[in-house]
Amino acid sequence: MRIKPFLAPLALAAAFAPAMTVAHPHVFVDLSLALRIDDQGQLQGLEVTWAYDDFYSLIIFEDRALDNDFDGELNTQELQQLQGFDLNWSEGYEGDTYVTRSEIPLALAAPQHMETTVSAGRITSTHFRPLAEPQDVDGLTIRVYDPTYYTAYTVGTRVWLPSASKCAASVQEPNLDQAYTLVEESLYSLSTEEAEDAFPEIGQSFADTIRISCAHGS
């Protein structure tokens, strides 16, 4: 199951603390994206890889009684139990992956598990998200983020496109000053009770923005 835990009580109690304290993610993921583009320049879907941080991986091991020898590796049987563990999504969950054209959302189909591995105590899982309808890849924008910012994704330069596509990806990091200003304004406009019931969805403000451009279109 893709775990989407509620904000910890401590974070909710701090709803009126400084924004840097409140908007603090609890799960950290190194994100990689590989775009599947056909010969006509149509994006078929995204291979999404999540490399979870050490602590979150340890929580998963403990929850599932895995890695009982604490060596940071799993045997074949244990690893089999972990396959697809984060893809049993609740209804309405978007998978934290958003593809848009001119800010208009494009629908993604259900995830397809590809692989889950463990190395040096970290879990890495890969799944494929087909587009509901293939799209011309030129001009698309991709963001991966948790709306509640419980999980923080970092992409860096880990975006791969087929060389034959003659397309490139540019990654724009978020403006953190603007992001934390939004957090402060969003929280201070709410009562404590409102903040507890509906923590503002600020995650997009902390997301890397990936823009795809192609030579001579695609």
PDB file of C-alpha atoms in Angstrom:
ATOM      1  CA  MET A   1       0.000   0.000   0.000  1.00  0.00           C
ATOM      2  CA  ARG A   2       1.212   3.466  -0.809  1.00  0.00           C
ATOM      3  CA  ILE A   3       1.200   4.813   2.735  1.00  0.00           C
ATOM      4  CA  LYS A   4      -0.317   8.275   3.005  1.00  0.00           C
ATOM      5  CA  PRO A   5      -0.244   8.867   6.749  1.00  0.00           C
ATOM      6  CA  PHE A   6      -2.009  11.768   8.355  1.00  0.00           C
ATOM      7  CA  LEU A   7       0.068  14.561   9.777  1.00  0.00           C
ATOM      8  CA  ALA A   8       1.520  13.692  13.142  1.00  0.00           C
ATOM      9  CA  PRO A   9      -0.252  15.225  16.152  1.00  0.00           C
ATOM     10  CA  LEU A  10       2.880  17.195  16.943  1.00  0.00           C
ATOM     11  CA  ALA A  11       2.802  18.841  13.551  1.00  0.00           C
ATOM     12  CA  LEU A  12      -0.878  19.680  13.922  1.00  0.00           C
ATOM     13  CA  ALA A  13      -0.320  21.135  17.362  1.00  0.00           C
ATOM     14  CA  ALA A  14       2.329  23.362  15.827  1.00  0.00           C
ATOM     15  CA  ALA A  15      -0.100  24.824  13.331  1.00  0.00           C
ATOM     16  CA  PHE A  16       0.746  28.304  14.483  1.00  0.00           C
ATOM     17  CA  ALA A  17       4.468  27.766  14.905  1.00  0.00           C
ATOM     18  CA  PRO A  18       6.933  29.220  12.394  1.00  0.00           C
ATOM     19  CA  ALA A  19       6.298  27.969   8.870  1.00  0.00           C
ATOM     20  CA  MET A  20       9.663  26.232   8.653  1.00  0.00           C
ATOM     21  CA  THR A  21       8.617  23.978  11.552  1.00  0.00           C
ATOM     22  CA  VAL A  22       5.147  23.167  10.269  1.00  0.00           C
ATOM     23  CA  ALA A  23       5.916  22.489   6.610  1.00  0.00           C
ATOM     24  CA  HIS A  24       8.392  19.746   7.290  1.00  0.00           C
ATOM     25  CA  PRO A  25       8.121  16.485   5.351  1.00  0.00           C
ATOM     26  CA  HIS A  26       8.364  13.164   7.160  1.00  0.00           C
ATOM     27  CA  VAL A  27       9.269  10.925   4.206  1.00  0.00           C
ATOM     28  CA  PHE A  28      12.050  11.760   1.730  1.00  0.00           C
ATOM     29  CA  VAL A  29      12.163  10.217  -1.733  1.00  0.00           C
ATOM     30  CA  ASP A  30      14.787  10.473  -4.463  1.00  0.00           C
ATOM     31  CA  LEU A  31      12.720  10.515  -7.624  1.00  0.00           C
ATOM     32  CA  SER A  32      13.684   9.261 -11.077  1.00  0.00           C
ATOM     33  CA  LEU A  33      11.562   9.496 -14.222  1.00  0.00           C
ATOM     34  CA  ALA A  34      11.971   7.724 -17.559  1.00  0.00           C
ATOM     35  CA  LEU A  35       9.634   8.843 -20.339  1.00  0.00           C
ATOM     36  CA  ARG A  36       8.323   6.315 -22.843  1.00  0.00           C
ATOM     37  CA  ILE A  37       8.020   8.140 -26.155  1.00  0.00           C
ATOM     38  CA  ASP A  38       7.046   6.374 -29.370  1.00  0.00           C
ATOM     39  CA  ASP A  39       8.395   6.999 -32.884  1.00  0.00           C
ATOM     40  CA  GLN A  40       5.679   9.597 -33.510  1.00  0.00           C
ATOM     41  CA  GLY A  41       6.763  11.681 -30.518  1.00  0.00           C
ATOM     42  CA  GLN A  42       3.787  10.618 -28.413  1.00  0.00           C
ATOM     43  CA  LEU A  43       4.301  10.180 -24.690  1.00  0.00           C
ATOM     44  CA  GLN A  44       2.927   6.776 -23.759  1.00  0.00           C
ATOM     45  CA  GLY A  45       3.629   7.018 -20.048  1.00  0.00           C
ATOM     46  CA  LEU A  46       6.171   7.460 -17.279  1.00  0.00           C
ATOM     47  CA  GLU A  47       8.398   5.010 -15.469  1.00  0.00           C
ATOM     48  CA  VAL A  48       8.429   6.391 -11.930  1.00  0.00           C
ATOM     49  CA  THR A  49      11.108   5.323  -9.467  1.00  0.00           C
ATOM     50  CA  TRP A  50      10.908   6.137  -5.766  1.00  0.00           C
ATOM     51  CA  ALA A  51      14.033   5.593  -3.652  1.00  0.00           C
ATOM     52  CA  TYR A  52      12.862   5.904  -0.059  1.00  0.00           C
ATOM     53  CA  ASP A  53      15.018   7.308   2.726  1.00  0.00           C
ATOM     54  CA  ASP A  54      16.687   4.994   5.231  1.00  0.00           C
ATOM     55  CA  PHE A  55      14.331   5.703   8.116  1.00  0.00           C
ATOM     56  CA  TYR A  56      11.136   5.187   6.147  1.00  0.00           C
ATOM     57  CA  SER A  57      12.574   1.980   4.688  1.00  0.00           C
ATOM     58  CA  LEU A  58      13.310   0.787   8.223  1.00  0.00           C
ATOM     59  CA  ILE A  59       9.715   1.489   9.237  1.00  0.00           C
ATOM     60  CA  ILE A  60       8.477  -0.650   6.324  1.00  0.00           C
ATOM     61  CA  PHE A  61      10.857  -3.457   7.305  1.00  0.00           C
ATOM     62  CA  GLU A  62       9.632  -3.403  10.900  1.00  0.00           C
ATOM     63  CA  ASP A  63       5.979  -3.190   9.917  1.00  0.00           C
ATOM     64  CA  ARG A  64       6.340  -6.259   7.687  1.00  0.00           C
ATOM     65  CA  ALA A  65       8.813  -8.162   9.885  1.00  0.00           C
ATOM     66  CA  LEU A  66      11.519  -8.050   7.210  1.00  0.00           C
ATOM     67  CA  ASP A  67      15.327  -7.848   7.478  1.00  0.00           C
ATOM     68  CA  ASN A  68      15.366  -9.583  10.835  1.00  0.00           C
ATOM     69  CA  ASP A  69      19.157  -9.865  10.728  1.00  0.00           C
ATOM     70  CA  PHE A  70      19.405  -6.065  10.333  1.00  0.00           C
ATOM     71  CA  ASP A  71      21.959  -6.184   7.520  1.00  0.00           C
ATOM     72  CA  GLY A  72      20.021  -3.773   5.273  1.00  0.00           C
ATOM     73  CA  GLU A  73      19.380  -6.464   2.664  1.00  0.00           C
ATOM     74  CA  LEU A  74      16.488  -8.830   1.994  1.00  0.00           C
ATOM     75  CA  ASN A  75      16.595 -12.454   0.955  1.00  0.00           C
ATOM     76  CA  THR A  76      14.610 -13.651  -2.051  1.00  0.00           C
ATOM     77  CA  GLN A  77      11.536 -14.586  -0.027  1.00  0.00           C
ATOM     78  CA  GLU A  78      11.494 -11.306   1.892  1.00  0.00           C
ATOM     79  CA  LEU A  79      11.960  -9.280  -1.274  1.00  0.00           C
ATOM     80  CA  GLN A  80       9.051 -11.077  -2.901  1.00  0.00           C
ATOM     81  CA  GLN A  81       6.803  -9.952  -0.038  1.00  0.00           C
ATOM     82  CA  LEU A  82       7.752  -6.359  -0.760  1.00  0.00           C
ATOM     83  CA  GLN A  83       6.892  -6.330  -4.473  1.00  0.00           C
ATOM     84  CA  GLY A  84       4.193  -3.739  -5.155  1.00  0.00           C
ATOM     85  CA  PHE A  85       3.887  -2.824  -1.472  1.00  0.00           C
ATOM     86  CA  ASP A  86       3.327   0.859  -2.290  1.00  0.00           C
ATOM     87  CA  LEU A  87       0.796   0.493  -5.116  1.00  0.00           C
ATOM     88  CA  ASN A  88      -2.398  -0.441  -3.259  1.00  0.00           C
ATOM     89  CA  TRP A  89      -3.670   3.111  -3.514  1.00  0.00           C
ATOM     90  CA  SER A  90      -6.761   4.464  -1.846  1.00  0.00           C
ATOM     91  CA  GLU A  91      -9.550   5.857  -4.022  1.00  0.00           C
ATOM     92  CA  GLY A  92      -8.808   9.342  -5.256  1.00  0.00           C
ATOM     93  CA  TYR A  93      -5.062   9.140  -4.700  1.00  0.00           C
ATOM     94  CA  GLU A  94      -3.265  10.458  -7.788  1.00  0.00           C
ATOM     95  CA  GLY A  95       0.055   8.756  -7.129  1.00  0.00           C
ATOM     96  CA  ASP A  96       1.694  12.143  -6.525  1.00  0.00           C
ATOM     97  CA  THR A  97       2.411  12.346 -10.269  1.00  0.00           C
ATOM     98  CA  TYR A  98       0.891  15.128 -12.367  1.00  0.00           C
ATOM     99  CA  VAL A  99       1.272  15.736 -16.107  1.00  0.00           C
ATOM    100  CA  THR A 100      -0.133  18.933 -17.601  1.00  0.00           C
ATOM    101  CA  ARG A 101      -0.220  20.916 -20.816  1.00  0.00           C
ATOM    102  CA  SER A 102      -0.751  24.645 -20.338  1.00  0.00           C
ATOM    103  CA  GLU A 103      -1.761  23.801 -16.733  1.00  0.00           C
ATOM    104  CA  ILE A 104      -4.538  21.489 -17.985  1.00  0.00           C
ATOM    105  CA  PRO A 105      -4.231  18.082 -16.240  1.00  0.00           C
ATOM    106  CA  LEU A 106      -3.768  14.964 -18.358  1.00  0.00           C
ATOM    107  CA  ALA A 107      -5.202  11.734 -16.996  1.00  0.00           C
ATOM    108  CA  LEU A 108      -2.904   8.895 -15.988  1.00  0.00           C
ATOM    109  CA  ALA A 109      -4.028   5.280 -15.815  1.00  0.00           C
ATOM    110  CA  ALA A 110      -3.534   2.966 -12.832  1.00  0.00           C
ATOM    111  CA  PRO A 111       0.049   2.089 -11.881  1.00  0.00           C
ATOM    112  CA  GLN A 112       1.734  -1.056 -13.136  1.00  0.00           C
ATOM    113  CA  HIS A 113       4.359  -2.549 -10.853  1.00  0.00           C
ATOM    114  CA  MET A 114       7.766  -3.045 -12.422  1.00  0.00           C
ATOM    115  CA  GLU A 115      10.321  -3.751  -9.691  1.00  0.00           C
ATOM    116  CA  THR A 116      11.090  -3.294  -6.020  1.00  0.00           C
ATOM    117  CA  THR A 117      14.656  -3.637  -4.780  1.00  0.00           C
ATOM    118  CA  VAL A 118      16.554  -3.126  -1.535  1.00  0.00           C
ATOM    119  CA  SER A 119      20.163  -2.022  -1.198  1.00  0.00           C
ATOM    120  CA  ALA A 120      22.066  -0.785   1.836  1.00  0.00           C
ATOM    121  CA  GLY A 121      18.852  -0.520   3.832  1.00  0.00           C
ATOM    122  CA  ARG A 122      16.937   1.583   1.288  1.00  0.00           C
ATOM    123  CA  ILE A 123      13.852   0.501  -0.630  1.00  0.00           C
ATOM    124  CA  THR A 124      13.586   1.494  -4.288  1.00  0.00           C
ATOM    125  CA  SER A 125      10.413   0.803  -6.242  1.00  0.00           C
ATOM    126  CA  THR A 126       9.542   1.420  -9.885  1.00  0.00           C
ATOM    127  CA  HIS A 127       6.116   1.520 -11.478  1.00  0.00           C
ATOM    128  CA  PHE A 128       4.744   2.568 -14.865  1.00  0.00           C
ATOM    129  CA  ARG A 129       1.993   5.158 -15.268  1.00  0.00           C
ATOM    130  CA  PRO A 130       0.445   5.031 -18.754  1.00  0.00           C
ATOM    131  CA  LEU A 131      -1.255   8.127 -20.038  1.00  0.00           C
ATOM    132  CA  ALA A 132      -4.964   7.530 -20.501  1.00  0.00           C
ATOM    133  CA  GLU A 133      -4.467   8.962 -23.996  1.00  0.00           C
ATOM    134  CA  PRO A 134      -0.974   9.338 -25.522  1.00  0.00           C
ATOM    135  CA  GLN A 135       0.058  12.955 -25.990  1.00  0.00           C
ATOM    136  CA  ASP A 136       2.544  14.890 -28.074  1.00  0.00           C
ATOM    137  CA  VAL A 137       5.418  15.119 -25.600  1.00  0.00           C
ATOM    138  CA  ASP A 138       6.590  18.560 -26.732  1.00  0.00           C
ATOM    139  CA  GLY A 139       5.439  21.227 -24.267  1.00  0.00           C
ATOM    140  CA  LEU A 140       4.352  18.911 -21.470  1.00  0.00           C
ATOM    141  CA  THR A 141       5.020  19.714 -17.816  1.00  0.00           C
ATOM    142  CA  ILE A 142       5.524  17.057 -15.139  1.00  0.00           C
ATOM    143  CA  ARG A 143       5.484  17.521 -11.390  1.00  0.00           C
ATOM    144  CA  VAL A 144       5.726  14.874  -8.681  1.00  0.00           C
ATOM    145  CA  TYR A 145       4.610  16.020  -5.245  1.00  0.00           C
ATOM    146  CA  ASP A 146       2.524  15.133  -2.228  1.00  0.00           C
ATOM    147  CA  PRO A 147      -0.174  17.840  -1.907  1.00  0.00           C
ATOM    148  CA  THR A 148       0.120  17.716   1.917  1.00  0.00           C
ATOM    149  CA  TYR A 149       3.950  17.811   1.765  1.00  0.00           C
ATOM    150  CA  TYR A 150       4.165  14.841   4.114  1.00  0.00           C
ATOM    151  CA  THR A 151       6.431  13.292   1.489  1.00  0.00           C
ATOM    152  CA  ALA A 152       9.168  15.321  -0.206  1.00  0.00           C
ATOM    153  CA  TYR A 153      10.355  14.302  -3.673  1.00  0.00           C
ATOM    154  CA  THR A 154      13.660  15.423  -5.178  1.00  0.00           C
ATOM    155  CA  VAL A 155      14.363  14.780  -8.866  1.00  0.00           C
ATOM    156  CA  GLY A 156      17.658  16.587  -9.489  1.00  0.00           C
ATOM    157  CA  THR A 157      18.750  15.558 -12.996  1.00  0.00           C
ATOM    158  CA  ARG A 158      17.216  12.074 -12.896  1.00  0.00           C
ATOM    159  CA  VAL A 159      14.942  12.456 -15.934  1.00  0.00           C
ATOM    160  CA  TRP A 160      15.587  10.237 -18.956  1.00  0.00           C
ATOM    161  CA  LEU A 161      14.178  10.521 -22.463  1.00  0.00           C
ATOM    162  CA  PRO A 162      14.895   8.323 -25.492  1.00  0.00           C
ATOM    163  CA  SER A 163      17.739   9.879 -27.488  1.00  0.00           C
ATOM    164  CA  ALA A 164      15.853   9.269 -30.720  1.00  0.00           C
ATOM    165  CA  SER A 165      13.067  11.591 -29.568  1.00  0.00           C
ATOM    166  CA  LYS A 166      15.265  14.712 -29.977  1.00  0.00           C
ATOM    167  CA  CYS A 167      13.629  16.022 -26.835  1.00  0.00           C
ATOM    168  CA  ALA A 168      15.098  17.386 -23.629  1.00  0.00           C
ATOM    169  CA  ALA A 169      13.912  17.928 -20.084  1.00  0.00           C
ATOM    170  CA  SER A 170      14.621  21.032 -18.036  1.00  0.00           C
ATOM    171  CA  VAL A 171      14.177  20.896 -14.269  1.00  0.00           C
ATOM    172  CA  GLN A 172      13.263  24.035 -12.355  1.00  0.00           C
ATOM    173  CA  GLU A 173      13.682  23.869  -8.591  1.00  0.00           C
ATOM    174  CA  PRO A 174      11.000  25.477  -6.402  1.00  0.00           C
ATOM    175  CA  ASN A 175      11.310  28.976  -5.024  1.00  0.00           C
ATOM    176  CA  LEU A 176      11.497  28.068  -1.346  1.00  0.00           C
ATOM    177  CA  ASP A 177      11.040  31.627  -0.120  1.00  0.00           C
ATOM    178  CA  GLN A 178       7.739  31.842  -1.962  1.00  0.00           C
ATOM    179  CA  ALA A 179       6.773  28.352  -0.826  1.00  0.00           C
ATOM    180  CA  TYR A 180       7.275  29.081   2.864  1.00  0.00           C
ATOM    181  CA  THR A 181       5.511  32.421   2.528  1.00  0.00           C
ATOM    182  CA  LEU A 182       2.517  30.544   1.131  1.00  0.00           C
ATOM    183  CA  VAL A 183       2.658  28.120   4.057  1.00  0.00           C
ATOM    184  CA  GLU A 184       2.669  30.950   6.552  1.00  0.00           C
ATOM    185  CA  GLU A 185      -0.214  32.753   4.854  1.00  0.00           C
ATOM    186  CA  SER A 186      -2.230  29.536   4.503  1.00  0.00           C
ATOM    187  CA  LEU A 187      -1.819  28.500   8.138  1.00  0.00           C
ATOM    188  CA  TYR A 188      -2.281  31.877   9.742  1.00  0.00           C
ATOM    189  CA  SER A 189      -5.586  32.314   7.941  1.00  0.00           C
ATOM    190  CA  LEU A 190      -6.942  29.182   9.661  1.00  0.00           C
ATOM    191  CA  SER A 191      -8.053  28.477  13.178  1.00  0.00           C
ATOM    192  CA  THR A 192      -6.334  25.642  15.033  1.00  0.00           C
ATOM    193  CA  GLU A 193      -9.400  23.442  14.495  1.00  0.00           C
ATOM    194  CA  GLU A 194      -9.474  24.195  10.765  1.00  0.00           C
ATOM    195  CA  ALA A 195      -5.766  23.416  10.447  1.00  0.00           C
ATOM    196  CA  GLU A 196      -6.316  20.068  12.170  1.00  0.00           C
ATOM    197  CA  ASP A 197      -9.259  19.133   9.942  1.00  0.00           C
ATOM    198  CA  ALA A 198      -7.835  20.304   6.616  1.00  0.00           C
ATOM    199  CA  PHE A 199      -4.132  21.032   6.483  1.00  0.00           C
ATOM    200  CA  PRO A 200      -3.592  23.247   3.416  1.00  0.00           C
ATOM    201  CA  GLU A 201      -2.374  21.506   0.284  1.00  0.00           C
ATOM    202  CA  ILE A 202       0.963  23.248  -0.163  1.00  0.00           C
ATOM    203  CA  GLY A 203       3.006  20.442  -1.711  1.00  0.00           C
ATOM    204  CA  GLN A 204       2.988  21.798  -5.271  1.00  0.00           C
ATOM    205  CA  SER A 205       4.852  24.892  -4.107  1.00  0.00           C
ATOM    206  CA  PHE A 206       7.780  22.672  -3.056  1.00  0.00           C
ATOM    207  CA  ALA A 207       7.824  20.583  -6.258  1.00  0.00           C
ATOM    208  CA  ASP A 208      10.469  20.482  -8.956  1.00  0.00           C
ATOM    209  CA  THR A 209       8.951  21.447 -12.321  1.00  0.00           C
ATOM    210  CA  ILE A 210       9.984  19.354 -15.316  1.00  0.00           C
ATOM    211  CA  ARG A 211       9.346  20.838 -18.776  1.00  0.00           C
ATOM    212  CA  ILE A 212       9.776  18.870 -21.991  1.00  0.00           C
ATOM    213  CA  SER A 213      10.811  20.544 -25.229  1.00  0.00           C
ATOM    214  CA  CYS A 214      11.641  18.957 -28.567  1.00  0.00           C
ATOM    215  CA  ALA A 215      13.618  20.100 -31.588  1.00  0.00           C
ATOM    216  CA  HIS A 216      11.258  20.858 -34.506  1.00  0.00           C
ATOM    217  CA  GLY A 217       8.342  19.661 -32.338  1.00  0.00           C
ATOM    218  CA  SER A 218       8.477  15.894 -31.866  1.00  0.00           C
TER     219      SER A 218
END
